[in-house]
Tab-separated table of C-alpha atoms and ligand atoms in Angstrom:
chain	number	residue	atom	x	y	z
A	1	MET	CA	89.692	118.277	92.129
A	2	THR	CA	90.393	117.708	95.661
A	3	PHE	CA	91.598	120.123	98.462
A	4	HIS	CA	95.091	119.948	97.393
A	5	ILE	CA	95.239	118.767	93.624
A	6	GLY	CA	93.587	120.551	90.943
A	7	ALA	CA	93.923	117.951	88.277
A	8	GLU	CA	90.436	116.390	86.817
A	9	LYS	CA	89.546	112.558	87.262
A	10	GLY	CA	91.271	110.994	84.622
A	11	GLU	CA	94.181	113.636	84.545
A	12	ILE	CA	96.029	111.271	87.129
A	13	ALA	CA	97.846	107.683	85.930
A	14	GLU	CA	97.463	104.744	88.235
A	15	THR	CA	101.250	104.821	88.800
A	16	VAL	CA	102.446	107.842	90.669
A	17	LEU	CA	106.123	108.707	91.306
A	18	LEU	CA	106.310	111.118	94.561
A	19	PRO	CA	109.396	113.512	94.939
A	20	GLY	CA	109.408	115.566	97.840
A	21	ASP	CA	110.457	118.745	95.693
A	22	PRO	CA	108.096	120.153	93.475
A	23	TYR	CA	110.828	121.386	90.971
A	24	ARG	CA	112.202	117.770	90.752
A	25	ALA	CA	108.776	116.688	89.524
A	26	LYS	CA	109.050	119.195	86.805
A	27	TRP	CA	112.567	118.155	85.731
A	28	ALA	CA	112.101	114.325	85.744
A	29	ALA	CA	108.978	114.616	83.790
A	30	GLU	CA	110.737	117.067	81.265
A	31	ASN	CA	113.677	114.590	81.249
A	32	PHE	CA	112.194	111.161	81.532
A	33	LEU	CA	108.427	111.401	80.192
A	34	GLN	CA	107.193	111.981	76.870
A	35	GLY	CA	104.093	114.595	76.425
A	36	ALA	CA	103.959	115.626	79.858
A	37	ARG	CA	101.342	117.922	80.810
A	38	LEU	CA	100.887	119.847	84.023
A	39	VAL	CA	98.072	118.465	85.966
A	40	ASN	CA	98.437	120.070	89.330
A	41	GLU	CA	99.765	123.486	90.285
A	42	VAL	CA	98.196	124.215	93.783
A	43	ARG	CA	100.205	125.366	96.433
A	44	GLY	CA	103.042	125.171	93.746
A	45	MET	CA	103.014	121.349	94.299
A	46	LEU	CA	103.629	120.655	90.941
A	47	GLY	CA	102.087	117.545	89.198
A	48	PHE	CA	102.888	116.302	85.605
A	49	THR	CA	101.271	113.075	83.710
A	50	GLY	CA	102.963	111.910	80.482
A	51	SER	CA	104.159	108.421	79.370
A	52	TRP	CA	107.038	106.259	79.797
A	53	LYS	CA	108.015	103.740	77.234
A	54	GLY	CA	103.988	103.768	76.455
A	55	ASN	CA	102.707	103.653	80.242
A	56	ARG	CA	100.911	106.452	81.461
A	57	VAL	CA	102.511	108.066	84.600
A	58	THR	CA	101.986	110.835	86.831
A	59	ILE	CA	105.210	112.627	88.845
A	60	GLN	CA	103.801	114.731	91.589
A	61	GLY	CA	105.509	116.564	94.353
A	62	SER	CA	104.637	115.294	97.782
A	63	GLY	CA	106.175	118.069	99.854
A	64	MET	CA	108.675	117.303	102.692
A	65	GLY	CA	107.708	115.601	105.980
A	66	MET	CA	105.116	112.724	106.688
A	67	PRO	CA	102.161	115.090	107.226
A	68	SER	CA	102.425	116.727	103.650
A	69	LEU	CA	103.089	113.348	101.957
A	70	SER	CA	99.615	111.851	103.728
A	71	ILE	CA	97.674	114.692	101.970
A	72	TYR	CA	98.928	114.029	98.845
A	73	VAL	CA	98.735	109.891	99.191
A	74	ASN	CA	95.632	110.207	100.544
A	75	GLU	CA	93.739	111.779	97.684
A	76	LEU	CA	95.747	110.248	95.100
A	77	ILE	CA	94.500	106.886	96.199
A	78	ARG	CA	90.795	107.698	97.334
A	79	ASP	CA	90.040	110.318	94.813
A	80	TYR	CA	92.277	109.427	91.676
A	81	GLY	CA	92.517	105.824	92.286
A	82	ALA	CA	96.383	105.581	92.278
A	83	ARG	CA	97.809	101.793	92.646
A	84	THR	CA	101.513	101.963	92.354
A	85	LEU	CA	103.107	105.235	94.200
A	86	VAL	CA	107.012	105.214	94.297
A	87	ARG	CA	108.753	107.639	96.646
A	88	ILE	CA	111.792	109.138	94.738
A	89	GLY	CA	114.033	111.297	97.005
A	90	SER	CA	117.039	112.185	98.958
A	91	CYS	CA	118.320	110.823	101.669
A	92	GLY	CA	121.018	110.966	104.509
A	93	ALA	CA	123.581	107.961	104.949
A	94	MET	CA	123.780	106.496	108.372
A	95	GLN	CA	126.400	103.624	107.857
A	96	GLU	CA	130.108	103.760	106.888
A	97	SER	CA	129.498	101.140	103.658
A	98	VAL	CA	126.967	103.725	102.081
A	99	ALA	CA	128.532	106.419	100.460
A	100	LEU	CA	127.369	109.722	98.372
A	101	ARG	CA	125.032	109.309	95.245
A	102	ASP	CA	124.436	105.413	96.028
A	103	VAL	CA	120.975	104.242	95.625
A	104	ILE	CA	119.013	103.022	98.749
A	105	VAL	CA	116.027	100.640	97.755
A	106	ALA	CA	114.014	100.782	101.146
A	107	MET	CA	112.493	97.365	102.396
A	108	SER	CA	111.039	98.977	105.852
A	109	ALA	CA	110.656	102.292	107.499
A	110	SER	CA	111.163	102.833	111.120
A	111	SER	CA	109.856	105.867	112.988
A	112	VAL	CA	109.470	107.754	115.906
A	113	SER	CA	105.829	108.442	114.802
A	114	THR	CA	104.115	109.068	111.586
A	115	PRO	CA	100.703	110.721	111.154
A	116	SER	CA	98.848	107.091	110.891
A	117	SER	CA	100.500	106.328	114.645
A	118	THR	CA	97.640	107.095	116.691
A	119	ILE	CA	94.960	104.449	114.782
A	120	PHE	CA	97.459	101.870	115.990
A	121	ARG	CA	97.674	102.869	119.635
A	122	GLU	CA	99.693	100.445	121.407
A	123	LEU	CA	100.941	98.505	118.204
A	124	ASN	CA	104.175	99.115	116.515
A	125	PHE	CA	103.548	98.608	112.789
A	126	ALA	CA	105.909	97.887	110.556
A	127	PRO	CA	105.737	99.668	107.482
A	128	THR	CA	107.344	97.371	104.424
A	129	ALA	CA	107.727	98.132	100.960
A	130	ASP	CA	105.554	96.230	98.315
A	131	TYR	CA	107.857	92.913	97.521
A	132	GLY	CA	107.365	92.902	93.675
A	133	LEU	CA	108.274	96.655	93.158
A	134	LEU	CA	111.165	96.286	95.843
A	135	SER	CA	112.627	92.986	93.779
A	136	ALA	CA	112.196	94.917	90.618
A	137	ALA	CA	113.717	97.757	91.407
A	138	VAL	CA	116.877	95.672	92.950
A	139	ALA	CA	117.162	94.429	89.734
A	140	ALA	CA	116.980	97.447	87.698
A	141	ALA	CA	119.507	98.968	90.019
A	142	GLU	CA	121.870	96.128	89.661
A	143	ARG	CA	121.761	96.661	85.782
A	144	ARG	CA	123.098	100.068	86.325
A	145	GLU	CA	126.559	101.552	87.091
A	146	VAL	CA	125.452	102.737	90.695
A	147	GLY	CA	126.025	101.656	94.114
A	148	VAL	CA	122.657	99.856	95.555
A	149	HIS	CA	121.654	98.937	99.201
A	150	VAL	CA	118.659	97.407	100.416
A	151	GLY	CA	117.662	97.295	103.598
A	152	GLY	CA	115.404	99.411	106.136
A	153	ILE	CA	115.461	103.133	106.519
A	154	TYR	CA	114.432	105.666	109.084
A	155	SER	CA	111.587	108.299	108.293
A	156	SER	CA	112.506	110.990	110.758
A	157	ASP	CA	110.072	113.602	112.067
A	158	THR	CA	112.636	116.083	111.946
A	159	PHE	CA	115.578	117.443	109.705
A	160	TYR	CA	117.051	119.720	112.453
A	161	ASP	CA	117.369	116.711	115.223
A	162	GLU	CA	117.856	117.674	118.988
A	163	ARG	CA	118.057	113.859	119.534
A	164	PRO	CA	121.305	112.576	118.218
A	165	ASP	CA	121.007	109.512	120.129
A	166	LEU	CA	118.104	108.395	117.638
A	167	ASN	CA	120.200	108.493	114.944
A	168	GLU	CA	122.746	106.367	116.842
A	169	GLN	CA	120.231	103.697	117.741
A	170	MET	CA	119.403	103.645	114.072
A	171	THR	CA	122.717	103.191	112.661
A	172	ARG	CA	123.693	100.592	115.587
A	173	HIS	CA	120.612	98.737	114.345
A	174	GLY	CA	121.915	98.798	110.639
A	175	ILE	CA	119.429	101.384	109.475
A	176	LEU	CA	120.716	102.795	105.961
A	177	ALA	CA	119.599	106.101	105.562
A	178	VAL	CA	117.387	108.751	107.197
A	179	GLU	CA	114.521	110.430	105.220
A	180	MET	CA	111.101	112.002	105.952
A	181	GLU	CA	108.326	110.297	104.315
A	182	ALA	CA	108.571	106.446	103.231
A	183	ALA	CA	106.865	105.363	106.651
A	184	GLU	CA	103.699	106.939	105.953
A	185	LEU	CA	103.659	106.081	102.298
A	186	TYR	CA	103.903	102.563	103.077
A	187	THR	CA	101.546	102.340	105.851
A	188	LEU	CA	98.835	104.218	103.569
A	189	ALA	CA	99.614	101.944	100.920
A	190	ALA	CA	99.177	98.936	103.278
A	191	ARG	CA	95.763	100.308	104.556
A	192	HIS	CA	94.096	101.085	100.875
A	193	GLY	CA	96.063	97.686	99.457
A	194	ARG	CA	98.036	99.555	97.037
A	195	ARG	CA	101.768	99.036	96.026
A	196	ALA	CA	104.224	101.371	97.393
A	197	LEU	CA	108.356	101.589	97.210
A	198	ALA	CA	110.877	104.001	98.082
A	199	VAL	CA	113.646	104.487	96.113
A	200	LEU	CA	116.401	107.197	97.358
A	201	THR	CA	119.849	108.996	96.374
A	202	VAL	CA	122.130	109.535	99.208
A	203	SER	CA	122.576	113.503	99.225
A	204	ASP	CA	124.484	113.603	102.605
A	205	HIS	CA	126.553	111.772	104.915
A	206	LEU	CA	125.492	111.702	108.788
A	207	ILE	CA	128.804	109.934	109.630
A	208	SER	CA	131.167	111.655	107.571
A	209	GLY	CA	129.417	115.132	107.286
A	210	GLU	CA	129.710	115.012	103.391
A	211	ALA	CA	127.063	116.433	101.113
A	212	LEU	CA	126.444	116.325	97.395
A	213	PRO	CA	126.858	119.972	95.758
A	214	ALA	CA	123.541	120.883	93.853
A	215	GLU	CA	124.982	120.954	90.616
A	216	GLN	CA	126.561	117.072	90.906
A	217	ARG	CA	122.912	115.603	92.101
A	218	GLU	CA	121.312	115.504	88.590
A	219	ARG	CA	123.060	112.491	87.349
A	220	SER	CA	122.043	110.386	90.295
A	221	PHE	CA	118.833	111.562	90.627
A	222	GLY	CA	118.679	110.542	87.059
A	223	ASP	CA	119.318	106.640	87.980
A	224	MET	CA	116.787	107.019	90.583
A	225	ILE	CA	114.128	107.846	88.344
A	226	GLU	CA	114.881	105.007	85.793
A	227	ILE	CA	114.731	102.636	88.411
A	228	ALA	CA	111.724	103.669	89.664
A	229	LEU	CA	109.983	103.304	86.239
A	230	GLU	CA	111.606	100.140	85.593
A	231	ALA	CA	110.298	98.821	88.940
A	232	ALA	CA	106.802	100.038	88.472
A	233	PHE	CA	106.154	99.048	84.737
A	234	SER	CA	108.185	95.578	85.274
B	301	HPA	N1	117.902	113.832	107.494
B	301	HPA	C1	116.775	113.815	107.342
B	301	HPA	N2	115.975	113.966	106.054
B	301	HPA	C2	116.761	113.907	104.696
B	301	HPA	C3	118.640	114.262	105.290
B	301	HPA	C4	118.709	113.870	106.622
B	301	HPA	O1	120.243	113.834	106.634
B	301	HPA	N3	119.153	113.891	103.753
B	301	HPA	C5	117.916	113.817	103.179
B	301	HPA	N4	116.749	114.072	103.690
């Protein structure tokens, strides 16, 4: 047990999928894992461990935003020995070429700040995905009937943004989409020598203003979960 995770040592797998939403962790465990068992419900941040094609995997909610994800990822790495951490989540598209339901495989994650920013002082660290996971996820995505984009994303500190100029600069510099967690996940994985990746589904579009209705999200989230699992165990 840790401050925020109630699982016993050994109840968390070395491979962890991290959706922001704890109910998406439940849905993914019920639909994609065999023998899934609830291993955490502290603060309602559900976590499940089961297996996929004979491989042990945990699906643990991370909450929204980098401060929340940082708590779970620190404890998963330091106390439970997680080695491969794949964020699965939604994002808002920032380019015309990206459509609703497309999958984004995030090569790098820009940010204004992360919970780790203070340790870097004047340095601008570049949070980057694990290349082996990234290339396996791209191969897995290309085997499916889903639009896939590989490139930089923006990990924002806010959903309700009072600085639209920041999004404009990200779009201008080719950033594909915005979400709120990946930069800190990549930074923590780098610090501890672990593998990390973010695979995201486009749920809304910042340029067109479109958004996926809730009932249409499941199918595209299913593709993303399978891509994440295939990448983790390739
Ligand atoms: N902004 C930030 N995070 C998000 C968005 C967004 O538009 N969509 C999904 N996650």
